[in-house]
């Protein structure tokens, strides 16, 4: 709103101020942010045609304001511009609508005939005065310029207030929930219990199905957990990460993603053993095929986590961050820990000979004996009778 007649507080009994308004001005408190907010709410509730008392937004000045002359919706555009031709520095240029230009011309025409400080007008936002420029002449043409010691930031701030301060915004509360700190702790505790149960089920499945190979998977999961905790501890303060319930959910999902990579590699090795190969060549031949599958799967998971982290806000970012981090660490662990560990274990007799508890028993896997050609045998030719 643009109110005419902005002025600092005159001495008691000043001319032109009704006693009731003078009393409100004397009682107006602009010393604290809370008092200025209360005064702004009271001023915003006043009728447009009535005079009002108001504070400056920084609390340094009191004002007696006349009726509203121009509304914020009458401003078409306002922007900060650096004036290098006339040496005014940073200024704010305003363009009014056709109706707003007429109103502004009438207001400035009246104010130009008055003395300081009655020739000022106040730019009011939420009941507080954000600027109080003075008028020296009638301003026609639907545009105007405000100058006077602006910095780039203050000019841009005022331009944004003039352009967007009158946007009609309304909020509707669809749902409102009050959650105590104890309830949040209970939810996080329940999430951790759920994660422990999920991890225990994965471990039981690996032990029952893969037997000795489950030791490789468990060792890899432990390395992944240690790396995840270390990175979260280091990056947490830098990005504001906190272990909340969505982050725990991301960690639970990551357990399945990490275990899936081990299963893909183990199954490739077992397929090679079923074809009749021994363990050492099976480990090396199964790795290229498993590697492609693991990379494709982890890329899809990381891409989903990255998009989710970019487009969401709040606690959901914790879920996306945890999922993306553990996906990247899954690749690191499989390439630099799981694969080298399997290469070393392939040289151990327990695994190389296919012990029944190794998870690589050729008989249990239904391996086919390799086809071998007899030495010295040659194809026979049929003689004609």
XYZ file of C-alpha atoms in Angstrom:
385
model
C 0.000 0.000 0.000
C 1.069 3.571 -0.640
C -0.148 5.951 2.046
C 0.173 9.700 1.670
C 1.346 11.961 4.461
C 4.149 9.870 5.948
C 5.935 11.864 8.622
C 8.099 11.355 11.715
C 6.436 11.966 15.080
C 5.900 15.684 15.682
C 6.134 17.215 19.127
C 3.159 16.764 21.452
C 0.166 18.669 20.266
C 1.499 18.926 16.706
C -0.681 20.760 14.228
C -2.925 18.728 11.970
C -2.924 15.528 14.058
C -6.155 14.648 15.878
C -5.708 14.089 19.623
C -6.811 10.435 19.401
C -4.228 9.757 16.680
C -1.580 11.637 18.625
C -2.318 9.435 21.624
C -1.873 6.297 19.474
C 1.401 7.676 18.161
C 2.757 8.352 21.627
C 1.775 4.840 22.776
C 3.249 3.145 19.687
C 6.189 0.882 20.582
C 8.677 0.143 17.782
C 11.590 -0.965 19.953
C 11.269 -4.753 19.529
C 10.451 -7.077 16.664
C 7.428 -8.458 18.490
C 6.011 -4.979 19.172
C 6.541 -3.963 15.528
C 4.759 -7.113 14.383
C 1.809 -6.348 16.653
C 1.690 -2.750 15.409
C 1.852 -3.963 11.811
C -1.089 -6.318 12.319
C -3.124 -3.499 13.816
C -2.209 -1.127 11.000
C -3.000 -3.725 8.317
C -6.480 -4.195 9.808
C -7.277 -0.473 9.511
C -9.673 0.682 6.790
C -7.959 2.055 3.654
C -9.657 5.430 4.079
C -8.630 5.920 7.727
C -5.338 7.404 8.972
C -3.057 5.121 10.931
C 0.170 5.074 12.914
C 2.939 2.684 11.879
C 6.562 1.759 12.505
C 9.409 1.541 10.070
C 10.433 -2.055 9.412
C 13.738 -1.599 11.267
C 12.139 0.199 14.219
C 14.031 3.479 13.748
C 11.043 5.685 12.982
C 7.357 6.284 13.748
C 4.853 7.574 11.214
C 1.408 9.109 10.988
C -0.017 7.921 7.680
C -2.945 9.202 5.679
C -5.389 7.174 3.556
C -4.186 4.649 0.982
C -3.619 6.410 -2.340
C -2.183 3.602 -4.509
C -2.410 -0.140 -3.898
C 0.394 -2.581 -4.541
C -1.585 -4.283 -7.303
C -1.345 -1.032 -9.281
C 2.415 -1.545 -9.655
C 3.167 -3.367 -12.901
C 6.913 -3.830 -12.359
C 9.753 -2.591 -10.191
C 13.459 -3.329 -10.468
C 16.823 -2.170 -9.172
C 19.003 -0.337 -11.713
C 22.473 1.195 -11.424
C 22.380 4.787 -12.732
C 25.763 5.574 -14.224
C 24.637 8.541 -16.362
C 23.460 10.899 -13.612
C 25.627 9.392 -10.897
C 22.759 8.481 -8.580
C 24.078 4.991 -7.963
C 21.520 2.283 -7.337
C 17.918 3.349 -7.909
C 14.530 1.634 -8.117
C 12.491 2.120 -11.282
C 8.731 1.556 -11.148
C 6.095 1.087 -13.840
C 2.406 1.418 -12.987
C -0.716 0.102 -14.643
C -2.844 2.626 -16.517
C -5.163 3.039 -13.541
C -2.283 3.016 -11.086
C -0.452 5.701 -13.081
C -3.454 8.037 -12.753
C -3.697 7.406 -9.003
C 0.034 7.967 -8.546
C -0.079 11.220 -10.537
C -2.929 12.544 -8.363
C -1.178 11.592 -5.098
C 2.199 13.045 -6.091
C 0.480 16.205 -7.361
C -1.024 16.795 -3.916
C 2.160 15.910 -2.004
C 4.386 18.148 -4.165
C 2.592 21.264 -2.838
C 3.373 20.421 0.792
C 6.453 21.009 2.908
C 8.738 18.432 4.456
C 7.795 15.944 5.903
C 4.167 16.173 4.698
C 5.400 15.732 1.100
C 6.453 12.132 1.769
C 4.530 8.990 0.966
C 4.991 5.666 2.742
C 5.405 2.292 1.047
C 3.749 -0.120 3.484
C 4.125 -3.900 3.554
C 2.320 -5.965 6.209
C 1.558 -2.798 8.187
C 5.216 -1.665 8.359
C 6.840 1.177 6.398
C 9.629 -0.159 4.167
C 10.430 3.167 2.441
C 9.362 6.826 2.726
C 10.474 8.801 -0.353
C 9.592 12.490 -0.709
C 7.946 14.075 -3.738
C 9.145 17.304 -5.349
C 6.868 17.372 -8.406
C 3.850 15.705 -9.957
C 4.869 12.426 -11.611
C 2.968 11.587 -14.783
C 3.485 8.937 -17.427
C 2.917 5.852 -15.313
C 6.517 5.476 -14.148
C 8.722 6.814 -11.371
C 12.173 6.473 -9.852
C 13.168 6.203 -6.191
C 16.735 7.240 -5.388
C 18.809 8.089 -2.367
C 21.760 6.137 -0.992
C 20.686 2.642 -2.015
C 23.072 -0.275 -2.039
C 22.561 -3.028 -4.571
C 20.953 -5.285 -1.969
C 18.628 -2.641 -0.535
C 17.551 -1.558 -4.024
C 16.860 -5.146 -5.070
C 14.965 -5.813 -1.839
C 12.746 -2.774 -2.349
C 12.174 -3.686 -5.991
C 11.086 -7.194 -4.994
C 8.735 -5.810 -2.341
C 7.123 -3.453 -4.864
C 6.816 -6.192 -7.497
C 5.688 -9.128 -5.389
C 4.573 -7.746 -2.027
C 0.944 -7.487 -3.144
C 0.634 -11.002 -4.529
C -2.608 -12.574 -3.235
C -1.554 -15.571 -1.163
C -3.760 -17.705 1.033
C -3.021 -20.909 2.906
C -5.357 -23.732 3.789
C -4.434 -26.202 6.512
C -5.324 -29.715 5.359
C -3.722 -31.549 8.239
C -2.066 -30.554 11.473
C -0.245 -32.926 13.813
C 1.679 -32.236 16.994
C 4.485 -34.718 17.611
C 6.457 -34.742 20.819
C 10.167 -35.450 21.001
C 9.444 -38.737 22.776
C 7.234 -39.916 19.902
C 9.967 -39.099 17.376
C 12.454 -41.124 19.427
C 10.036 -44.056 19.575
C 9.598 -43.994 15.788
C 13.357 -43.934 15.228
C 13.797 -46.786 17.715
C 11.121 -48.804 15.915
C 12.847 -48.126 12.595
C 16.170 -49.382 13.941
C 14.480 -52.540 15.240
C 12.889 -53.091 11.822
C 16.300 -52.692 10.193
C 17.857 -55.208 12.585
C 15.075 -57.711 11.849
C 15.534 -57.252 8.105
C 19.292 -57.722 8.396
C 18.792 -60.878 10.500
C 16.438 -62.360 7.888
C 18.966 -61.645 5.122
C 21.717 -63.327 7.162
C 19.552 -66.403 7.812
C 18.754 -66.725 4.128
C 22.413 -66.399 3.119
C 23.541 -69.002 5.659
C 20.802 -71.477 4.726
C 21.244 -71.175 0.970
C 24.903 -70.293 0.421
C 26.476 -71.844 3.547
C 30.212 -71.046 3.421
C 29.722 -68.295 0.850
C 27.579 -66.470 3.392
C 30.802 -65.561 5.237
C 31.871 -63.548 2.194
C 28.521 -61.777 2.067
C 28.540 -61.019 5.809
C 32.081 -59.675 5.670
C 31.133 -57.468 2.729
C 28.035 -56.194 4.560
C 30.171 -55.316 7.584
C 32.647 -53.385 5.422
C 29.773 -51.536 3.728
C 28.228 -50.667 7.121
C 31.541 -49.338 8.452
C 32.101 -47.166 5.368
C 28.515 -45.879 5.476
C 28.768 -44.914 9.135
C 32.129 -43.208 8.620
C 30.916 -41.133 5.657
C 27.691 -40.156 7.431
C 29.699 -39.043 10.461
C 32.018 -36.932 8.329
C 29.447 -35.454 5.938
C 26.571 -35.121 8.422
C 27.579 -31.713 9.857
C 28.472 -30.400 6.391
C 25.111 -31.141 4.723
C 22.885 -31.170 7.804
C 22.236 -34.913 7.641
C 20.556 -36.544 10.622
C 19.687 -40.197 11.201
C 15.902 -39.870 11.183
C 13.227 -42.403 10.265
C 13.391 -41.856 6.455
C 17.179 -42.252 6.588
C 16.764 -45.541 8.455
C 14.292 -46.672 5.780
C 16.892 -45.887 3.129
C 19.447 -47.985 5.005
C 16.988 -50.908 5.215
C 16.361 -50.764 1.467
C 20.124 -50.592 0.905
C 20.593 -53.924 2.720
C 18.587 -55.630 0.004
C 20.441 -53.804 -2.782
C 23.834 -54.769 -1.353
C 22.840 -58.397 -0.763
C 21.474 -58.585 -4.295
C 24.924 -57.785 -5.717
C 26.486 -60.679 -3.796
C 23.766 -63.053 -4.915
C 24.278 -62.112 -8.567
C 28.014 -62.847 -8.318
C 27.546 -66.083 -6.376
C 25.013 -67.385 -8.877
C 27.345 -66.642 -11.777
C 30.083 -68.645 -10.054
C 27.722 -71.542 -9.381
C 26.568 -71.510 -13.015
C 30.167 -71.902 -14.126
C 30.609 -74.826 -11.698
C 27.478 -76.457 -13.105
C 29.121 -76.281 -16.520
C 31.912 -78.496 -15.168
C 34.577 -75.899 -14.347
C 36.641 -75.820 -11.182
C 36.328 -72.972 -8.716
C 39.285 -70.780 -9.725
C 38.294 -70.422 -13.405
C 34.637 -70.187 -12.342
C 35.431 -67.162 -10.157
C 37.234 -65.388 -12.979
C 34.774 -66.292 -15.756
C 31.714 -65.454 -13.687
C 32.951 -61.994 -12.706
C 32.579 -60.127 -16.068
C 28.964 -61.230 -16.465
C 28.113 -60.439 -12.838
C 29.902 -57.091 -13.047
C 27.693 -55.831 -15.874
C 24.520 -56.830 -14.060
C 25.648 -55.207 -10.792
C 26.607 -51.930 -12.487
C 23.302 -51.654 -14.345
C 21.281 -52.417 -11.225
C 23.212 -49.980 -9.029
C 23.053 -47.250 -11.683
C 19.260 -47.422 -11.747
C 19.100 -47.251 -7.941
C 21.542 -44.333 -7.772
C 19.678 -42.434 -10.503
C 16.397 -42.805 -8.596
C 18.057 -41.637 -5.363
C 19.640 -38.615 -7.101
C 16.351 -37.491 -8.663
C 14.560 -37.966 -5.345
C 17.229 -35.937 -3.515
C 16.980 -33.050 -6.009
C 13.199 -32.724 -6.309
C 12.195 -33.339 -2.685
C 12.574 -31.342 0.500
C 12.706 -32.061 4.196
C 13.134 -35.505 5.651
C 12.714 -37.323 2.342
C 16.177 -36.044 1.410
C 17.536 -38.224 4.221
C 16.067 -41.321 2.568
C 17.469 -40.342 -0.839
C 20.899 -39.503 0.587
C 21.204 -42.812 2.439
C 20.011 -44.818 -0.570
C 22.400 -43.081 -2.971
C 25.366 -43.339 -0.609
C 24.911 -47.051 0.075
C 24.426 -47.718 -3.649
C 27.774 -46.111 -4.463
C 29.436 -47.985 -1.603
C 27.939 -51.248 -2.876
C 29.919 -50.851 -6.101
C 33.076 -49.991 -4.168
C 32.731 -52.979 -1.803
C 31.926 -55.511 -4.533
C 34.795 -54.384 -6.778
C 37.490 -53.854 -4.165
C 36.545 -56.323 -1.429
C 34.135 -59.071 -2.485
C 35.832 -59.967 -5.775
C 39.415 -60.036 -4.342
C 38.173 -62.035 -1.351
C 36.587 -64.644 -3.618
C 39.833 -64.888 -5.606
C 41.731 -65.652 -2.400
C 39.166 -68.143 -1.114
C 39.214 -70.010 -4.427
C 42.745 -71.118 -3.523
C 41.636 -72.590 -0.211
C 41.041 -76.325 -0.134
C 37.712 -75.979 1.695
C 36.179 -74.018 -1.188
C 38.312 -75.284 -4.088
C 37.454 -78.956 -3.393
C 33.751 -78.137 -3.115
C 33.139 -79.092 0.515
C 29.495 -79.820 1.262
C 29.350 -76.781 3.592
C 31.149 -74.443 1.238
C 28.077 -73.734 -0.857
C 30.034 -74.788 -3.956
C 29.633 -78.560 -3.882
C 29.518 -79.702 -7.540
C 27.310 -82.710 -6.706
C 24.796 -80.587 -4.828
C 24.791 -78.058 -7.681
C 24.246 -80.774 -10.291
C 27.490 -80.151 -12.156
C 28.059 -81.927 -15.448
C 31.376 -83.725 -15.958
C 33.537 -81.970 -18.535
C 33.688 -83.548 -21.990
C 37.210 -84.785 -22.739
C 38.630 -86.434 -25.847
C 40.673 -89.627 -25.537
C 44.338 -89.355 -26.237
C 45.474 -91.068 -29.394
C 41.981 -91.642 -30.669
C 41.253 -90.705 -34.223
C 38.150 -90.861 -36.292
C 37.743 -94.128 -38.204
C 36.893 -94.263 -41.857
C 34.376 -96.732 -43.269
C 35.816 -98.983 -45.936
C 33.803 -99.788 -48.982
C 32.954 -103.388 -49.624
